[in-house]
Amino acid sequence: MLFLVLGFALGTGVFGKLSDDVPDVPGTESEMASEYLDEVSPTGETLTGVVAGVAVSDPGLRAQVERAVAELRTVDGVAAVPDPYVTRGLIAEDGQALIVPVTLSSGLDDDAEDTAIDSAVDRIEKIDAPEVHVSGGPLLGKQLGGQAQEDVKKAELISLPIVVVLLFVIFGGLRAAGLPLLVAVSGIAGAFLALFAFSQVTDISVHAIQVTTMLGLGLAVDYALLMVVRFREERRHTDDVVEAVLRTVSRAGRTVLFSGLTVAVCLTGLLVFPSTFLRSMGLAVAAVVVVDMLAALTLLPALLTRFGAKIAPAKVLPDGEEGKVFARLATFAARRPLAVLVAAVPVLLLLALPATGMRINLGDATQLPTSSEARQLQDTVRAHFPPGTGVTPITVVLKPGADAATADRISDLSPTTRVRTLPGGTTVLELQPSGSVDGSAATDLVQRIRDVRGDEPVQVTGPAAQLVDFREMLADRAPWAAATVLLGIFALLFAFTGSVLIPLRTIATTLLSLGAALGVVVWVFQDGHLAGLLGSEELGSLSLTAPPLIIAIAFGLAMDYELFILARMREARLQSGDDREAVVTGLRRSGRVVTCAALLLAVVFGAFMTGGFAPILQIGLGLTLAVLIDATLVRMLLVPATMALLGRRAWWAPGWLRRAHDRFGLHEEAPPAAPELTKQH
């Protein structure tokens, strides 16, 4: 209770500390150039106000705008406000819109900046016109954070009641259904608390709230579901609640422990990347997984000990009736493994095909719903001003000693170039790219500038350069991240099973389901197929935050289901010694848990597709599909088919690894075939 109170009382403070500086990567050229400019000539960020829907030549409007500009210049924390009527480029050619840029002073603390922003927004919004919008700069981050908070609340309001109803249906009782929910609430509290703690030492992305909340809720329900189902099974063998709890934790608890560690390992792959965003997301989400795991291993056993006597044991069904649907699926796949592989694998590969053309970009206000202030401002600017208006320029920093001829060659690359000279002999060129800030024209221009400069002391920064550096960082570090995750998963699965082939088979089948889910996300959001059904549109690319998070989280969740099934197969193999029968029995006993867990997770992830933030829509769809594909096609058909195809060889390991597992791996005796209680239970 203390943890819950602390989590919700203190942890929710993270909503005021969210950052939208996703592409910042310490040590890259764009980041170093930006830091150099801040030292040589610090400048504040700029808000953008747009007034539209009325002729700007109207005397009444002009008087209002000029009065607003004069008052804005007197606001503490505002450094400059150009008059749109005398500054070139701030009035639309059609005469129906104008832009009011407000540059803030540099070096403002958070409180002073917030006060200046509030005053500037309040003054601009007093202009009497059909359309008045304000966004940009630090205000855009606040608007993204507000959208994030709104989406989280909406998703929780939708998913929690559905999860409660489904848990009640699954368990057939309110007490048994309520326990997973208590663990889930702990997971959400842990998510907020972990994010708040990390926000004290690093930036936390606006995307972190949705991702950690959905994963914290989903995994908590997963783990609690596994434990409660096993507890009800153990209650068939003993009237002693404490003994049933001990058996539950010693068997299902081990699966939860290894599952939590495996998911955490998948997420620590994000730590390989130098990106502050990816590292903070990896740490925060891994922390939430650990909180869920610990809650399932400590809080839940305590609750079961206290209330377990009132939870009915699982019903005793006639021989062959328990899990018969899953047993039939496993039997079918085990008898026709090649036919199952030939039918299923091409389908998954076909779904994964669009992922080969995946593009990632920074994104802009297009990612927000059309009702948001930032989106309305962007749409208004695009409707009245030439393409590229409001796009942050590519900034080229020529440090002292740079050849003047280099500056000329770089200036020739763009028809619109602004030149500034800073104290100390530094020259800054601002090249205006055509199209969007993260379009191919902008990124190609960055590459051409870097080719032209040669060995001169010249650096390129700005959003387009940040995107180029971010993409290069992903390409450079992705193999290392993959190696870290795969080796970690291999080690944990080997410790769990004592086999070297099962981890390899698991990784291969998981990659198939993950590729299929990612391919559909590309097909929907990048290519625009059916995107309107989700409240989005054709974006031409994915948010650069979505693919790394989908891959890391979906891979971890797939390991969840794999361990649920393997644990039961391992138990059955220890009991019977029959490898093929162990496959069928393992799926018979675990299929219902895996299916119910996947359904609950799909509800949680699906609820986040009701928001309006495109990156979260992409993550929500990707994870929902990954969970459903993995828990159905992969775990119910591909797993038994491949296990049957391998037969006894599935549990093989070289002699030296077998000896290592005998000494350090997980060992347990076959569960005793204790006499069952009367069937009235």
XYZ file of C-alpha atoms in Angstrom:
681
model
C 0.000 0.000 0.000
C 2.883 2.341 0.788
C 4.411 1.587 -2.613
C 1.113 2.298 -4.391
C 0.604 5.596 -2.578
C 4.179 6.647 -3.307
C 3.923 5.594 -6.935
C 0.761 7.539 -7.700
C 1.491 10.520 -5.441
C 5.100 11.079 -6.478
C 5.385 9.207 -9.771
C 2.710 11.199 -11.589
C 5.018 14.211 -11.281
C 6.794 12.852 -14.354
C 4.072 14.375 -16.561
C 5.669 17.785 -15.979
C 9.138 16.557 -16.960
C 8.605 15.046 -20.391
C 10.863 15.880 -23.325
C 10.341 15.713 -27.069
C 14.077 15.871 -27.858
C 14.082 12.346 -29.246
C 16.851 12.641 -31.882
C 19.534 14.039 -29.530
C 22.530 11.701 -29.524
C 25.523 12.829 -27.407
C 28.816 12.770 -29.286
C 27.366 13.113 -32.781
C 28.378 15.947 -35.070
C 24.986 17.646 -34.941
C 24.929 17.565 -31.139
C 28.497 18.900 -30.797
C 27.792 21.702 -33.267
C 24.649 22.645 -31.347
C 26.573 22.736 -28.061
C 29.301 24.862 -29.700
C 26.741 27.416 -30.884
C 25.192 27.557 -27.422
C 28.600 28.447 -25.996
C 29.615 30.979 -28.659
C 26.259 32.688 -29.178
C 23.467 31.348 -26.980
C 19.969 31.958 -28.353
C 16.591 31.071 -26.998
C 13.929 28.942 -28.637
C 11.165 30.405 -30.780
C 7.393 30.144 -30.448
C 5.267 30.592 -33.546
C 1.927 32.353 -33.656
C -0.267 32.246 -36.761
C -3.203 34.538 -37.454
C -5.435 33.570 -40.403
C -8.936 33.652 -41.818
C -9.089 37.405 -42.399
C -7.343 39.812 -44.765
C -4.113 40.909 -43.088
C -4.511 44.322 -44.731
C -7.567 44.990 -42.565
C -6.743 48.128 -40.525
C -8.337 46.748 -37.381
C -6.330 43.521 -37.547
C -3.098 45.396 -38.276
C -3.624 47.622 -35.253
C -4.232 44.568 -33.063
C -1.134 42.746 -34.339
C 1.136 45.774 -33.965
C -0.160 46.356 -30.431
C 0.416 42.675 -29.595
C 3.979 42.827 -30.964
C 4.738 45.906 -28.865
C 3.384 44.265 -25.712
C 5.178 40.975 -26.399
C 8.502 42.832 -26.577
C 7.980 43.997 -22.980
C 7.383 40.482 -21.594
C 10.149 39.251 -19.284
C 11.981 36.390 -20.967
C 11.144 37.458 -24.544
C 14.215 38.446 -26.538
C 12.767 39.466 -29.919
C 9.459 39.755 -31.771
C 9.670 40.938 -35.402
C 6.771 42.939 -36.815
C 5.216 40.779 -39.559
C 4.139 43.888 -41.479
C 7.723 45.079 -41.955
C 9.609 41.752 -41.931
C 9.834 39.869 -45.213
C 8.260 36.425 -45.439
C 5.881 36.685 -42.481
C 2.780 37.586 -44.519
C 1.195 35.029 -46.852
C 1.098 35.807 -50.565
C -2.675 35.365 -50.569
C -2.944 38.040 -47.876
C -5.016 35.783 -45.607
C -2.465 34.848 -42.931
C 0.561 36.140 -41.066
C 3.165 34.692 -38.697
C 4.271 36.184 -35.387
C 7.575 34.578 -34.244
C 8.482 35.058 -30.562
C 12.111 34.336 -29.649
C 12.717 33.641 -25.971
C 15.792 34.775 -24.068
C 18.571 32.243 -23.613
C 19.453 30.812 -20.223
C 15.955 30.960 -18.724
C 15.217 28.566 -15.906
C 12.122 26.374 -16.182
C 9.863 28.653 -14.141
C 10.898 31.800 -16.005
C 10.478 30.055 -19.351
C 7.021 28.765 -18.421
C 5.958 32.245 -17.312
C 7.244 33.831 -20.531
C 5.507 31.199 -22.684
C 2.193 31.605 -20.850
C 2.344 35.387 -21.213
C 3.224 35.196 -24.915
C 0.486 32.666 -25.686
C -2.084 34.665 -23.736
C -1.228 37.873 -25.599
C -1.263 36.321 -29.088
C -4.572 34.564 -28.440
C -6.191 37.914 -27.620
C -5.934 38.890 -31.286
C -9.482 38.822 -32.661
C -9.359 36.667 -35.803
C -11.105 33.490 -37.047
C -7.928 31.431 -36.603
C -5.227 32.071 -34.006
C -2.810 29.269 -33.186
C 0.402 29.157 -31.138
C 2.942 26.337 -30.946
C 6.574 25.519 -31.657
C 9.691 25.524 -29.518
C 9.245 24.370 -25.912
C 5.480 24.832 -26.266
C 5.350 21.955 -28.757
C 6.897 19.680 -26.137
C 4.249 20.719 -23.630
C 1.490 20.078 -26.160
C 2.933 16.650 -26.948
C 3.110 15.901 -23.225
C -0.487 16.999 -22.783
C -1.561 14.725 -25.632
C 0.415 11.890 -24.044
C -1.318 12.370 -20.694
C -4.728 12.559 -22.350
C -4.079 9.386 -24.361
C -2.964 7.498 -21.235
C -6.101 8.449 -19.322
C -8.322 7.533 -22.257
C -6.612 4.182 -22.792
C -6.833 3.282 -19.102
C -10.511 4.216 -18.954
C -11.158 1.940 -21.923
C -8.875 -0.999 -21.124
C -9.254 -1.398 -17.358
C -13.020 -2.148 -17.345
C -12.589 -4.601 -20.230
C -9.669 -6.294 -18.463
C -11.751 -6.586 -15.269
C -14.641 -8.206 -17.150
C -12.321 -10.601 -18.993
C -10.565 -11.597 -15.765
C -13.938 -12.267 -14.159
C -14.961 -14.444 -17.124
C -11.624 -16.291 -17.114
C -11.669 -17.073 -13.394
C -15.406 -17.171 -12.793
C -15.056 -15.255 -9.535
C -14.450 -11.714 -8.360
C -11.718 -12.527 -5.817
C -9.543 -14.483 -8.237
C -10.081 -11.827 -10.907
C -9.236 -9.005 -8.513
C -5.775 -10.275 -7.566
C -4.199 -9.851 -11.039
C -5.756 -6.397 -11.156
C -4.069 -5.417 -7.876
C -0.732 -6.547 -9.272
C -1.476 -4.594 -12.465
C -2.172 -1.429 -10.477
C 1.189 -2.003 -8.758
C 2.770 -2.232 -12.183
C 1.307 1.131 -13.210
C 2.455 2.724 -9.942
C 5.895 1.238 -10.539
C 5.911 2.610 -14.086
C 5.244 6.144 -12.906
C 7.703 5.887 -10.027
C 10.485 4.493 -12.222
C 9.942 7.199 -14.837
C 9.930 9.917 -12.185
C 13.192 8.600 -10.738
C 14.875 8.501 -14.143
C 13.559 11.983 -14.989
C 15.735 13.357 -12.182
C 18.920 12.305 -13.974
C 18.003 12.134 -17.675
C 15.407 13.263 -20.197
C 12.246 11.168 -20.422
C 10.418 11.108 -23.730
C 6.744 11.939 -24.069
C 6.378 8.435 -25.531
C 7.572 6.826 -22.303
C 4.274 7.311 -20.464
C 2.189 5.304 -22.893
C 4.780 2.600 -23.488
C 5.590 1.933 -19.835
C 1.956 2.135 -18.756
C 0.757 -0.317 -21.401
C 3.621 -2.715 -20.718
C 3.395 -2.382 -16.936
C -0.310 -3.160 -16.994
C -0.024 -5.955 -19.540
C 2.891 -7.842 -17.993
C 1.454 -7.560 -14.487
C -1.752 -9.204 -15.679
C 0.286 -11.840 -17.555
C 2.348 -12.838 -14.530
C -0.555 -12.707 -12.095
C -2.694 -14.764 -14.465
C -0.031 -17.473 -14.660
C 0.373 -17.552 -10.878
C -3.338 -17.567 -10.011
C -4.127 -20.280 -12.576
C -1.341 -22.422 -11.133
C -2.542 -21.717 -7.577
C -6.027 -22.934 -8.450
C -4.515 -26.074 -9.949
C -2.430 -26.720 -6.827
C -5.535 -26.264 -4.677
C -6.903 -29.404 -6.311
C -4.091 -31.319 -4.606
C -4.144 -29.819 -1.122
C -6.499 -28.059 1.290
C -3.520 -26.244 2.853
C -3.469 -22.760 1.317
C 0.104 -22.065 2.398
C 1.305 -25.304 0.829
C -0.543 -24.432 -2.383
C 1.140 -21.010 -2.419
C 4.566 -22.589 -1.876
C 4.012 -25.024 -4.745
C 2.784 -22.183 -6.970
C 5.808 -19.989 -6.343
C 8.287 -22.864 -6.619
C 6.925 -23.808 -10.076
C 5.088 -20.950 -11.789
C 7.206 -18.471 -9.824
C 10.341 -19.765 -11.521
C 8.725 -19.199 -14.893
C 7.806 -15.632 -13.891
C 11.366 -15.003 -12.699
C 12.954 -16.229 -15.925
C 10.312 -14.473 -18.010
C 10.910 -11.162 -16.255
C 14.670 -11.502 -16.649
C 14.283 -12.384 -20.330
C 12.041 -9.392 -21.057
C 14.452 -7.139 -19.158
C 17.365 -8.508 -21.208
C 15.478 -7.725 -24.425
C 15.003 -4.149 -23.282
C 18.582 -3.672 -22.112
C 19.544 -4.023 -25.768
C 18.410 -0.393 -26.019
C 21.261 0.580 -23.671
C 23.758 -0.194 -26.423
C 22.570 2.877 -28.313
C 24.105 6.223 -27.245
C 20.752 7.939 -27.777
C 19.473 9.464 -24.540
C 15.927 8.630 -25.590
C 16.565 4.939 -26.287
C 18.674 4.471 -23.176
C 16.126 6.142 -20.909
C 13.322 4.089 -22.461
C 15.309 0.884 -22.026
C 16.047 1.634 -18.376
C 12.531 2.792 -17.558
C 10.700 -0.076 -19.228
C 13.136 -2.673 -17.848
C 12.535 -1.218 -14.381
C 8.784 -1.589 -14.862
C 9.236 -5.231 -15.906
C 11.247 -5.878 -12.742
C 8.548 -4.192 -10.618
C 5.883 -6.409 -12.190
C 8.006 -9.495 -11.659
C 8.686 -8.653 -8.003
C 5.017 -7.866 -7.400
C 4.044 -11.256 -8.834
C 6.631 -13.016 -6.633
C 5.984 -11.113 -3.387
C 2.717 -9.174 -3.297
C 0.690 -11.847 -5.075
C 1.785 -14.765 -2.835
C 0.927 -12.614 0.192
C -2.514 -11.895 -1.228
C -3.036 -15.563 -2.104
C -2.070 -16.586 1.434
C -4.521 -14.063 2.875
C -7.470 -14.632 0.527
C -6.653 -17.913 -1.222
C -8.965 -20.017 0.943
C -11.909 -18.221 -0.650
C -10.687 -18.831 -4.203
C -12.205 -21.984 -5.666
C -9.811 -24.652 -6.959
C -9.735 -25.302 -10.675
C -12.443 -27.665 -11.806
C -11.507 -31.297 -12.299
C -12.457 -32.257 -15.842
C -12.781 -35.782 -17.256
C -9.705 -37.243 -18.913
C -9.012 -35.592 -22.248
C -11.344 -32.626 -21.633
C -8.842 -30.233 -20.067
C -7.312 -28.067 -22.778
C -8.635 -30.351 -25.487
C -8.678 -27.615 -28.167
C -5.005 -26.849 -27.588
C -4.173 -30.541 -27.389
C -5.808 -31.087 -30.768
C -3.836 -28.205 -32.276
C -0.605 -29.561 -30.846
C -1.394 -33.071 -32.036
C -2.203 -31.827 -35.523
C 1.016 -29.800 -35.720
C 3.114 -32.622 -34.250
C 1.782 -35.147 -36.761
C 2.201 -32.868 -39.786
C 5.142 -30.599 -38.884
C 6.389 -30.029 -42.438
C 2.906 -29.190 -43.727
C 2.428 -26.663 -40.895
C 5.801 -25.024 -41.592
C 5.188 -24.866 -45.343
C 1.772 -23.254 -44.782
C 2.606 -20.830 -41.961
C 6.112 -19.560 -42.705
C 5.334 -18.082 -46.176
C 2.327 -16.245 -44.705
C 4.503 -14.644 -42.033
C 7.197 -13.769 -44.569
C 4.589 -12.168 -46.850
C 3.293 -10.033 -43.977
C 6.878 -9.043 -43.133
C 7.707 -7.992 -46.710
C 6.723 -4.268 -46.366
C 9.203 -3.939 -43.480
C 12.057 -4.238 -45.994
C 11.135 -0.761 -47.279
C 10.692 0.810 -43.858
C 11.706 4.463 -43.501
C 12.016 6.379 -40.239
C 11.752 10.134 -39.764
C 11.555 12.723 -37.019
C 7.943 13.474 -37.764
C 6.190 16.743 -37.047
C 2.800 17.992 -35.913
C 1.221 15.704 -38.528
C 1.624 12.982 -35.910
C -0.893 14.786 -33.689
C -4.690 14.722 -34.140
C -6.181 17.444 -36.329
C -7.842 18.979 -33.274
C -4.502 19.744 -31.574
C -3.117 23.275 -31.534
C 0.227 22.305 -33.092
C -1.450 20.407 -35.921
C -3.838 23.271 -36.680
C -0.917 25.698 -36.790
C 1.005 23.479 -39.201
C -2.038 22.953 -41.441
C -2.697 26.691 -41.528
C 0.911 27.505 -42.466
C 0.886 24.872 -45.224
C -2.403 26.210 -46.580
C -1.248 29.830 -46.882
C 2.554 29.850 -47.174
C 5.029 28.331 -49.676
C 6.406 24.838 -48.978
C 9.235 24.932 -46.479
C 7.890 27.907 -44.541
C 8.470 27.372 -40.861
C 10.871 24.498 -41.546
C 13.934 24.752 -39.325
C 16.944 25.455 -41.565
C 20.087 23.357 -41.829
C 22.717 25.149 -39.783
C 26.351 25.013 -40.930
C 28.985 26.154 -38.437
C 32.286 27.317 -39.950
C 34.733 27.602 -37.097
C 37.671 30.052 -37.122
C 40.217 28.977 -39.729
C 37.703 27.588 -42.199
C 38.393 28.476 -45.848
C 36.090 31.184 -47.203
C 35.811 29.250 -50.460
C 34.185 26.407 -48.527
C 31.471 28.779 -47.351
C 30.824 29.810 -50.957
C 30.590 26.205 -52.149
C 28.149 25.343 -49.349
C 26.033 28.452 -49.997
C 25.671 27.432 -53.631
C 23.913 24.211 -52.563
C 20.719 26.078 -51.613
C 18.946 29.016 -53.275
C 18.044 30.364 -49.833
C 21.027 30.888 -47.555
C 21.344 33.261 -44.617
C 24.818 34.216 -43.352
C 25.666 35.366 -39.816
C 29.007 36.173 -38.220
C 29.449 35.390 -34.543
C 32.005 36.716 -32.059
C 35.416 35.095 -32.373
C 35.356 34.612 -36.139
C 32.709 31.875 -36.368
C 30.475 32.023 -39.446
C 27.020 30.434 -39.516
C 25.194 29.526 -42.713
C 21.493 28.706 -42.560
C 20.327 26.782 -45.634
C 16.605 26.419 -46.192
C 15.752 22.933 -47.511
C 12.759 22.267 -49.704
C 9.988 20.098 -48.316
C 9.767 18.961 -44.704
C 12.522 19.133 -42.135
C 13.041 15.357 -42.275
C 12.280 14.781 -45.957
C 14.723 13.290 -48.424
C 15.576 16.735 -49.829
C 16.697 17.960 -46.398
C 18.703 14.856 -45.483
C 20.309 14.731 -48.940
C 21.336 18.367 -48.520
C 23.018 17.509 -45.203
C 25.003 14.754 -46.908
C 26.042 17.059 -49.771
C 27.230 19.714 -47.317
C 29.341 17.152 -45.480
C 30.794 15.942 -48.789
C 31.650 19.488 -49.916
C 33.357 20.626 -46.697
C 36.207 18.147 -46.994
C 38.598 18.365 -44.042
C 37.644 21.923 -43.127
C 36.541 22.718 -39.507
C 32.894 22.760 -40.522
C 30.006 21.070 -38.713
C 26.341 20.656 -39.634
C 23.437 20.713 -37.184
C 19.687 21.250 -37.112
C 16.837 18.681 -37.158
C 17.743 17.273 -40.587
C 21.350 16.702 -39.488
C 20.116 15.159 -36.236
C 18.016 12.701 -38.227
C 20.964 11.735 -40.429
C 23.117 11.184 -37.338
C 20.349 9.218 -35.603
C 19.944 6.897 -38.572
C 23.695 6.328 -38.734
C 23.750 5.635 -34.999
C 20.996 3.022 -35.377
C 22.788 1.361 -38.274
C 26.120 1.291 -36.414
C 24.817 0.018 -33.079
C 21.947 -2.251 -34.177
C 24.208 -5.305 -34.707
C 25.691 -4.861 -31.227
C 22.235 -4.441 -29.684
C 20.991 -7.552 -31.480
C 24.029 -9.552 -30.366
C 23.561 -8.428 -26.757
C 19.885 -9.387 -26.715
C 20.289 -12.688 -28.541
C 23.196 -13.827 -26.385
C 21.302 -12.874 -23.229
C 18.176 -14.714 -24.373
C 20.213 -17.733 -25.409
C 21.900 -17.885 -21.993
C 18.626 -17.585 -20.065
C 16.767 -20.122 -22.199
C 19.690 -22.512 -21.964
C 19.688 -22.145 -18.173
C 15.929 -22.796 -18.218
C 15.920 -25.787 -20.588
C 19.453 -27.172 -20.814
C 19.127 -27.155 -24.611
C 20.981 -25.207 -27.293
C 18.459 -25.949 -30.065
C 15.370 -24.682 -28.223
C 16.832 -21.150 -27.822
C 17.777 -21.084 -31.525
C 14.332 -22.342 -32.545
C 12.688 -19.800 -30.237
C 14.654 -16.890 -31.683
C 13.847 -17.945 -35.265
C 10.087 -18.279 -34.717
C 9.973 -15.046 -32.728
C 11.696 -13.138 -35.518
C 9.004 -14.392 -37.903
C 6.132 -13.056 -35.783
C 7.977 -9.804 -35.090
C 8.723 -9.235 -38.773
C 5.082 -9.865 -39.669
C 3.833 -7.336 -37.110
C 6.363 -4.701 -38.200
C 5.493 -5.268 -41.847
C 1.812 -4.578 -41.207
C 2.672 -1.379 -39.307
C 4.703 -0.161 -42.299
C 1.891 -1.127 -44.685
C -0.670 0.817 -42.640
C 1.108 3.983 -41.506
C 3.946 4.445 -43.980
C 2.022 3.336 -47.063
C -1.387 4.575 -45.857
C -3.461 1.387 -46.239
C -6.426 1.440 -43.805
C -4.694 4.159 -41.744
C -7.910 6.175 -41.708
C -9.591 3.467 -39.643
C -7.115 4.263 -36.849
C -7.534 8.016 -37.124
C -4.242 8.492 -38.937
C -3.157 9.031 -42.527
C -0.384 8.073 -44.934
C 2.751 9.415 -43.266
C 5.373 8.191 -45.738
C 7.504 6.900 -42.873
C 7.370 5.642 -39.305
C 8.305 7.653 -36.253
C 11.929 6.898 -35.412
C 10.772 5.961 -31.893
C 8.389 3.208 -33.004
C 10.525 0.453 -34.614
C 13.156 0.143 -31.825
C 10.464 -0.007 -29.133
C 8.216 -2.425 -31.041
C 11.167 -4.745 -31.658
C 12.477 -4.654 -28.076
C 9.103 -5.004 -26.327
C 7.548 -7.510 -28.739
C 10.628 -9.708 -28.564
C 10.411 -9.708 -24.789
C 6.698 -10.527 -24.760
C 7.240 -13.399 -27.193
C 9.765 -14.830 -24.744
C 7.032 -14.595 -22.095
C 4.730 -16.978 -23.938
C 7.592 -19.234 -24.955
C 8.599 -19.714 -21.325
C 4.993 -20.321 -20.249
C 4.788 -23.178 -22.774
C 8.311 -24.534 -22.280
C 7.826 -24.734 -18.508
C 4.820 -27.030 -18.957
C 6.526 -29.074 -21.679
C 9.517 -29.517 -19.409
C 7.309 -30.674 -16.529
C 5.480 -33.145 -18.776
C 8.769 -34.472 -20.137
C 10.092 -35.042 -16.617
C 6.895 -36.895 -15.734
C 6.498 -39.100 -18.808
C 9.848 -39.134 -20.604
C 7.928 -39.087 -23.908
C 9.083 -36.103 -26.011
C 6.130 -35.961 -28.403
C 3.595 -36.462 -25.631
C 5.346 -33.737 -23.638
C 4.717 -31.296 -26.512
C 0.989 -32.072 -26.540
C 0.642 -32.104 -22.755
C 2.643 -28.884 -22.397
C 0.400 -27.034 -24.817
C -2.709 -28.609 -23.287
C -1.769 -27.196 -19.880
C -0.402 -23.826 -21.001
C -2.532 -22.992 -24.048
C -5.380 -21.444 -22.083
C -3.049 -19.255 -20.022
C -1.145 -18.075 -23.103
C -4.360 -17.358 -25.016
C -5.959 -15.471 -22.121
C -2.760 -13.532 -21.453
C -2.500 -12.571 -25.128
C -6.141 -11.494 -25.202
C -5.672 -9.294 -22.134
C -2.479 -7.769 -23.524
C -4.165 -7.159 -26.874
C -6.914 -5.246 -25.050
C -4.332 -3.142 -23.203
C -2.264 -2.404 -26.309
C -5.333 -1.959 -28.472
C -6.703 0.692 -26.116
C -3.684 2.851 -26.896
C -4.775 2.909 -30.522
C -7.751 5.030 -29.474
C -5.497 8.057 -28.921
C -4.413 10.535 -31.528
C -0.616 10.442 -31.323
C 0.757 8.662 -34.412
C 3.912 7.184 -32.795
C 1.784 5.578 -30.093
C -0.736 4.358 -32.670
C 2.171 2.673 -34.457
C 3.527 1.121 -31.253
C 0.043 0.052 -30.147
C -0.747 -1.632 -33.475
C 2.679 -3.254 -33.710
C 2.527 -4.737 -30.218
C -1.098 -5.842 -30.558
C -0.331 -7.702 -33.779
C 2.917 -9.134 -32.416
C 1.127 -10.518 -29.351
C -1.779 -12.008 -31.298
C 0.362 -13.518 -34.068
C 2.849 -14.928 -31.594
C 0.274 -16.390 -29.213
C -1.767 -18.014 -31.977
C 0.011 -18.941 -35.186
C 3.506 -19.200 -33.718
C 3.020 -20.697 -30.249
C 0.031 -22.906 -31.084
C 1.282 -24.286 -34.426
C 4.920 -23.465 -35.192
C 6.208 -24.330 -31.718
C 4.670 -27.841 -31.536
C 5.548 -28.468 -35.191
C 9.215 -27.560 -34.747
C 9.458 -29.362 -31.399
C 7.985 -32.519 -32.936
C 10.290 -32.209 -35.941
C 13.305 -32.016 -33.658
C 12.035 -34.737 -31.330
C 14.488 -35.744 -28.605
C 17.164 -33.617 -30.314
C 15.253 -30.487 -29.212
C 16.695 -30.955 -25.709
C 20.242 -31.639 -26.927
C 23.363 -29.798 -25.827
C 27.082 -30.536 -26.299
C 28.682 -32.449 -23.467
C 30.571 -29.506 -22.010
C 27.462 -27.312 -22.034
C 25.416 -30.146 -20.550
C 27.916 -30.393 -17.705
C 27.735 -26.615 -17.222
C 23.943 -26.788 -17.078
C 24.068 -29.684 -14.625
C 26.145 -27.501 -12.347
C 24.666 -24.013 -12.806
C 21.315 -24.377 -14.650
C 17.756 -24.616 -13.388
C 16.830 -28.004 -11.953
C 13.689 -29.330 -10.417
C 12.045 -32.655 -9.868
C 8.943 -33.717 -11.725
C 5.811 -32.411 -9.976
C 4.395 -35.091 -7.705
C 1.201 -36.723 -8.887
C -0.577 -35.914 -5.636
C -4.077 -37.282 -5.161
C -6.721 -34.849 -6.244
C -9.451 -33.552 -3.984
C -13.048 -34.481 -4.536
C -14.482 -33.461 -7.856
C -17.069 -31.230 -6.220
C -14.328 -28.576 -6.228
